[in-house]
Coordinates of C-alpha atoms in Angstrom, one line a residue:
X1 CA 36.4 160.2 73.9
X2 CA 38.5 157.2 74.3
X3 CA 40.9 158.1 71.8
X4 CA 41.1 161.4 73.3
X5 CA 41.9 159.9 76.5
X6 CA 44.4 157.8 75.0
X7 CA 46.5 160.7 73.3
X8 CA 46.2 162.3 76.5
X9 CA 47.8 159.4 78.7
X10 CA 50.4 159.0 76.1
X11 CA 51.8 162.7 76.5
X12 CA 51.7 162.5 80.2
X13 CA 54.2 159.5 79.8
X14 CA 56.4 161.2 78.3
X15 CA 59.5 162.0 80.0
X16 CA 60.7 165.4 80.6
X17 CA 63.9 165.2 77.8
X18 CA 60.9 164.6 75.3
X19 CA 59.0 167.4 76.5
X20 CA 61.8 169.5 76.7
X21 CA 62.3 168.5 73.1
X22 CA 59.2 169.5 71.8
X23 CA 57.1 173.1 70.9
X24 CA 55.5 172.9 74.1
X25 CA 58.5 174.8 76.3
X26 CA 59.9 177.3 73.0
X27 CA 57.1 179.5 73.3
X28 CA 57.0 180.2 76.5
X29 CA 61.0 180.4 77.6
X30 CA 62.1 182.2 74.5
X31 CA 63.9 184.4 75.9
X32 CA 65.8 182.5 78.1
X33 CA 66.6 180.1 75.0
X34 CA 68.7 182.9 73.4
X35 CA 70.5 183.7 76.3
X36 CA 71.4 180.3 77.9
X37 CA 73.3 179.0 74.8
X38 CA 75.3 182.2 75.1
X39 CA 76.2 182.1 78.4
X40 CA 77.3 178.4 78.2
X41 CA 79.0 179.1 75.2
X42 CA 81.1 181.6 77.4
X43 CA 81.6 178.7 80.3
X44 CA 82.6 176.5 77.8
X45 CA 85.4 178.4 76.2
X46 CA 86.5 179.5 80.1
X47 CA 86.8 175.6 81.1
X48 CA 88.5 174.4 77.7
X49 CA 91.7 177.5 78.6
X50 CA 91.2 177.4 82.1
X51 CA 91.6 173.3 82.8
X52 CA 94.3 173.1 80.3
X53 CA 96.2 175.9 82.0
X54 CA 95.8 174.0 85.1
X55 CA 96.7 170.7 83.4
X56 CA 100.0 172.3 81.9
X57 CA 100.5 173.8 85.4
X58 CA 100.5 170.5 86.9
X59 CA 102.5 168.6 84.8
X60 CA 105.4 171.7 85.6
X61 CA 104.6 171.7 89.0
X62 CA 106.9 169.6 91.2
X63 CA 106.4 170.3 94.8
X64 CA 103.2 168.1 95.1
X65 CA 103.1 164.8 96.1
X66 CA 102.4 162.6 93.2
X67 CA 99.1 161.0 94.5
X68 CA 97.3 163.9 94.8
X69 CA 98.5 165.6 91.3
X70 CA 97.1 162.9 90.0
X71 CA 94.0 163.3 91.7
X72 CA 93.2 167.4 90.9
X73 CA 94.8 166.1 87.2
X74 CA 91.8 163.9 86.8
X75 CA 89.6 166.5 88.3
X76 CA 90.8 168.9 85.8
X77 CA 90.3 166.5 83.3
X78 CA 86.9 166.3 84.1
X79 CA 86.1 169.7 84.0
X80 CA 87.9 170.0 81.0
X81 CA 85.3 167.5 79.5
X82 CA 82.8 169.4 80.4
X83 CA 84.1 172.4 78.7
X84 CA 84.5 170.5 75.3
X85 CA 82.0 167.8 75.3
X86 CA 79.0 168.6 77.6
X87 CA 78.7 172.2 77.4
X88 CA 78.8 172.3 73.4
X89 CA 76.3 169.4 73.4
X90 CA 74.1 171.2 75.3
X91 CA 74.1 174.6 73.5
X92 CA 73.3 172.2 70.3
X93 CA 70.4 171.0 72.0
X94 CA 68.7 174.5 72.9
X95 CA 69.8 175.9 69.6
X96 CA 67.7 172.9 67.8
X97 CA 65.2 173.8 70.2
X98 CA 64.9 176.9 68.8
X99 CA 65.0 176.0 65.2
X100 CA 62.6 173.4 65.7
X101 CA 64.8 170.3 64.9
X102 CA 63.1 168.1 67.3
X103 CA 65.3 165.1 66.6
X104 CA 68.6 166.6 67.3
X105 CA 67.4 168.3 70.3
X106 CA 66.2 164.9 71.8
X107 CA 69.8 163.1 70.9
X108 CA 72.1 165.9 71.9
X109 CA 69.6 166.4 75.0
X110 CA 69.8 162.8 75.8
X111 CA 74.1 162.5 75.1
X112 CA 74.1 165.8 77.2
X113 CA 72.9 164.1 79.9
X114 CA 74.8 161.1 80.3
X115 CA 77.9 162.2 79.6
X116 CA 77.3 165.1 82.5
X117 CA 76.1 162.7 84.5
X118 CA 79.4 160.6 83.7
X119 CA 81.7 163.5 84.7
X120 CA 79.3 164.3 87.7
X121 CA 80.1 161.3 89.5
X122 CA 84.3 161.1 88.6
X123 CA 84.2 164.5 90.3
X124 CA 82.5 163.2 93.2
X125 CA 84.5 160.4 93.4
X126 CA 87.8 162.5 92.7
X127 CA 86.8 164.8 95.5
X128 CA 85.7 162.1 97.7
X129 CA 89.7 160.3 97.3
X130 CA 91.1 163.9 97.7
X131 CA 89.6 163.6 101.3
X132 CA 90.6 160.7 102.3
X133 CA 93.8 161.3 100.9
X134 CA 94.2 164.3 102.9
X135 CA 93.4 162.3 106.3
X136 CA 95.4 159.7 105.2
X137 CA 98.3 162.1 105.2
X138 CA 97.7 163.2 108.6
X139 CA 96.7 159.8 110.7
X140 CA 99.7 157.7 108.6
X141 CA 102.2 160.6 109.1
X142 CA 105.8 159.0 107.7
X143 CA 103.9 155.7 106.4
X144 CA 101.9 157.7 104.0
X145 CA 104.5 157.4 101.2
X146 CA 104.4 153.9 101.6
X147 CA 100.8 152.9 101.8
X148 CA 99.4 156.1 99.0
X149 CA 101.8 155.3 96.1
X150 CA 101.2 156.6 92.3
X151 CA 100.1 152.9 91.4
X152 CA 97.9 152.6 94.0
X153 CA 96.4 155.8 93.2
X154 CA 96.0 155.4 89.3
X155 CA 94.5 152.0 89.9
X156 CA 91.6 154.2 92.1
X157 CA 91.3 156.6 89.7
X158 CA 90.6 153.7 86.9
X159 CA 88.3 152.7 89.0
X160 CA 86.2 155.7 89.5
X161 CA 86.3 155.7 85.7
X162 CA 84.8 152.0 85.4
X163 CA 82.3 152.1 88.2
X164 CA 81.0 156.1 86.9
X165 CA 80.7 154.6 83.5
X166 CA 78.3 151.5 84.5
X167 CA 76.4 154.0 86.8
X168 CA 76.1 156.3 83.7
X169 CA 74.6 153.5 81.6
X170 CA 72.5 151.8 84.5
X171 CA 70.8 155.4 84.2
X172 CA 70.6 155.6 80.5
X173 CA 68.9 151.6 81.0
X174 CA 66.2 153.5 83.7
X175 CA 65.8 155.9 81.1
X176 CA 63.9 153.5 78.8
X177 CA 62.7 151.4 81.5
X178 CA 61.2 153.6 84.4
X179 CA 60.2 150.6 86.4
X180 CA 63.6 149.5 87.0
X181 CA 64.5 151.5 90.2
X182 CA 68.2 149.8 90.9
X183 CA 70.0 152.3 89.1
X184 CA 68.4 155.3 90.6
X185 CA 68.6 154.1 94.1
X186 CA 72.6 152.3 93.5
X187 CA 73.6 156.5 91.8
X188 CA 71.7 157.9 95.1
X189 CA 73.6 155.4 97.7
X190 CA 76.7 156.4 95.7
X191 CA 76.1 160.3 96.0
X192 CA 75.3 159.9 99.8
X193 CA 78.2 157.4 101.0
X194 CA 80.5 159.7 98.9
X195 CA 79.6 162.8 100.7
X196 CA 79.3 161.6 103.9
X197 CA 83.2 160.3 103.8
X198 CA 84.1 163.4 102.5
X199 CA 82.1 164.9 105.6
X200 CA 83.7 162.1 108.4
X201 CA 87.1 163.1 106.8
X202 CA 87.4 166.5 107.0
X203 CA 85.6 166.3 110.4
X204 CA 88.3 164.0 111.5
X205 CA 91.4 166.4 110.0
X206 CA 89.8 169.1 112.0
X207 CA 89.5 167.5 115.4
X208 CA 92.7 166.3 114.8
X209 CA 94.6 169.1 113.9
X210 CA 93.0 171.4 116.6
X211 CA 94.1 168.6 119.3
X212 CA 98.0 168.9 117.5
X213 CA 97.2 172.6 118.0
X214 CA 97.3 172.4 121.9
X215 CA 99.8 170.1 121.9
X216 CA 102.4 172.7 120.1
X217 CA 101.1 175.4 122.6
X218 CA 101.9 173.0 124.9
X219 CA 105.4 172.7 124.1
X220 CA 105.7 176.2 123.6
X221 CA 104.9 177.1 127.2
X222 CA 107.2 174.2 128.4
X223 CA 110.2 175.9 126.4
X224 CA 110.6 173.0 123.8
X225 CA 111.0 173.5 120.2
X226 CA 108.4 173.2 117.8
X227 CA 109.1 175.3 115.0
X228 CA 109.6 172.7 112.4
X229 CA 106.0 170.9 113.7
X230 CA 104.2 174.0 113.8
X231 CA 105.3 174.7 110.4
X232 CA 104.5 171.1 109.0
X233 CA 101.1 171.6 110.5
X234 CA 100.3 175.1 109.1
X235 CA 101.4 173.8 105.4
X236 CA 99.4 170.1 105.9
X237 CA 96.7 172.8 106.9
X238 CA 96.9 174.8 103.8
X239 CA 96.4 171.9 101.4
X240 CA 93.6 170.7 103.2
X241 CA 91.7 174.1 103.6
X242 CA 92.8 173.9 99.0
X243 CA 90.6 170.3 98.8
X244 CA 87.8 171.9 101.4
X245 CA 87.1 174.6 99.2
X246 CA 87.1 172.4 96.0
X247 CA 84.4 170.3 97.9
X248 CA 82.3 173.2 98.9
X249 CA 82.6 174.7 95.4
X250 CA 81.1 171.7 94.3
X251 CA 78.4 171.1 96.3
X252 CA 77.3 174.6 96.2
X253 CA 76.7 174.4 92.3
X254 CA 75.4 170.7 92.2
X255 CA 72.7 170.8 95.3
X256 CA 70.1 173.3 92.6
X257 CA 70.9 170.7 89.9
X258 CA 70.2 167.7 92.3
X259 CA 66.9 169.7 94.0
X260 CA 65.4 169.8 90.0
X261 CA 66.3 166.3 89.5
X262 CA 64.5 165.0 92.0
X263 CA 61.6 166.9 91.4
X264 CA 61.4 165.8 87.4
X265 CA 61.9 162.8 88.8
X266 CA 58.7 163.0 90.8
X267 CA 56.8 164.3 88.2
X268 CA 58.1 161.5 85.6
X269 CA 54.3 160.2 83.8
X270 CA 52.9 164.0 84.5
X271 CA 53.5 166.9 82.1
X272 CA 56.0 169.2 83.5
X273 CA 55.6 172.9 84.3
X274 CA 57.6 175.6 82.1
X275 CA 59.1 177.2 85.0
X276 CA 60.4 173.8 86.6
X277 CA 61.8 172.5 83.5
X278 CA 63.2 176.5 83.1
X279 CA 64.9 176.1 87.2
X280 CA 66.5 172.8 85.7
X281 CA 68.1 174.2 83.0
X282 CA 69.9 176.9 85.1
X283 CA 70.6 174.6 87.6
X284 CA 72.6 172.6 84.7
X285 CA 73.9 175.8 83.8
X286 CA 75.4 176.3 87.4
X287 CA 77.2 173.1 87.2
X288 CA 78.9 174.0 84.1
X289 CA 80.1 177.0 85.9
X290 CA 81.9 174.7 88.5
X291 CA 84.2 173.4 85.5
X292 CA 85.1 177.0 84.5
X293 CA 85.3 178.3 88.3
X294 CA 87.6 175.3 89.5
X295 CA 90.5 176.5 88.0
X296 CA 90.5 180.0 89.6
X297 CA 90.1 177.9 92.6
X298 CA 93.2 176.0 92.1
X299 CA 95.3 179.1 91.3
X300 CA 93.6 180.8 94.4
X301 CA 93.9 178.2 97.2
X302 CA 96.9 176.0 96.3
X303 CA 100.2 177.9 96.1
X304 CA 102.8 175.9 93.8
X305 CA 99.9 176.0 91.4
X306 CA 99.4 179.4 91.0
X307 CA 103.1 180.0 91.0
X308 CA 103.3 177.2 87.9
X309 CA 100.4 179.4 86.5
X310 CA 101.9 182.4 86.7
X311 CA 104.9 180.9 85.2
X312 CA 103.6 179.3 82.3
X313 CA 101.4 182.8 81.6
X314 CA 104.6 184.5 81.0
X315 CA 105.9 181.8 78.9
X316 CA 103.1 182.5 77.1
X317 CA 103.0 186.2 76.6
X318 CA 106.6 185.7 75.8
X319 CA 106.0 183.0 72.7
X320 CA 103.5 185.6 71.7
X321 CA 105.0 189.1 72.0

């Protein structure tokens, strides 16, 4: 009885990677094991053609200020990795799941996960600069060439690089050592600080640009020109509206993926259900759909990008016809 007890404690503590990586899940999700690697397999090919359309897009296009090319570069960069690194990974992982290769399925499941986790949190940061560069635009007016330079905003950029990378490998350390709770709670002040400047900037753009609003009404009804304002305002307004939709793009496919984590989290020591390890694994899926959705997004909302898309499509046919 005591060595029964004993096994028994033993599989409870295991996480839910080794679980998942085990024959306890195959039987039961069978189904949905043949048709997640598929669909990822789809996602991934639509992120690798889709981010490197965008990338040569960007390099063509001229019209945007350096800074923040350089900023939806590195997003698009990111989703790109997730399109040739993360998503392949993954599929790996299920398809040894399948076959039974418990070993391979526990690696790639493991890599899967911190390399995601990696590119998770350069998005968020990337996303996070492309607000404050927005407001920074708008409250510096003609001293925002000075103060966001192209130095100033590749230095940032290696430094949401540096700073997701030790996050990435505090986690991994939590991973083996689940009493160590700095990493968890350092990733969680970093998720909510990052969203809540992206939330106090945008906030800010808005009050601000409906108070610039009355004043150009203002000036209308007293007879004095404000064509060139008004027109300043309504393209400063368009760029901004292009990062806002970005940012709710990405929350919208990373809240499920969060939601599961936490829960897993909760039940780390307990055996976990089928049907929440099942939700977790679409919720992953979801996020890989952000990388492949993005660059319709880009092409959508933001104008000299879709017109450098459009051009380097026809370049393309034209190579190939």
């Amino acid at each position: 009885m005591a060595e029964l007890s004993s096994i028994t404690e033993d599989e409870n503590q295991k996480t839910s990677l080794e679980q998942s990586c085990s024959a306890e899940f195959t039987g039961v999700v069978h189904g949905e094991l043949l048709f997640l690697p598929a669909i990822n397999i789809f996602f991934s090919i639509a992120a690798f053609l889709g981010n490197s359309l965008i990338l040569v897009a960007l390099h063509k296009e001229s019209s945007l200020r350096p800074p923040s090319k350089l900023l939806y570069r590195n997003l698009a960069i990111t989703d790109l990795c997730v399109g040739i690194i993360v998503e392949p990974l993954n599929v790996v992982s299920w398809i040894s799941m399948l076959n039974e290769k418990w070993n391979i399925c526990y690696y790639a499941s493991l890599t899967t996960f911190i390399s995601g986790l990696l590119l998770c949190v350069v998005s968020l940061f990337t996303l996070t600069a492309l607000s404050v560069d927005r407001l920074l635009a708008l409250v510096l007016g003609i001293r925002y060439r000075q103060v966001v330079t192209l130095r100033r905003t590749y230095l940032i950029v290696v430094a949401m690089w540096i700073l997701s990378i030790v996050l990435a490998l505090l986690t991994l350390i939590y991973y083996w050592n689940p009493q160590s709770h700095v990493s968890s709670r350092l990733l969680g002040t970093v998720i909510i600080v990052c969203l809540f400047t992206s939330f106090f900037s945008y906030t800010k753009i808005f009050i601000t640009l409906r108070h610039n609003q009355h004043q150009v009404h203002s000036h209308i009804s007293q007879g004095q020109p404000s064509q060139a304002v008004a027109l300043t305002t309504t393209r400063y307004r368009k760029a901004v509206y292009s990062a806002l939709w970005v940012q709710v793009a990405l929350v919208a496919c990373y809240l499920p993926f969060f939601i599961t984590a936490i829960v897993l989290a909760s039940q780390r020591g307990r055996k976990v259900s089928s049907s929440v390890w099942l939700a977790s694994q679409f919720a992953a899926t979801l996020v890989y759909l952000n990388s492949s959705f993005n660059p319709l997004l880009y092409s959508w909302k933001i104008r000299e990008v879709r017109q450098a898309v459009k051009e380097t499509l026809r370049q393309l046919f034209r190579l190939s016809s």
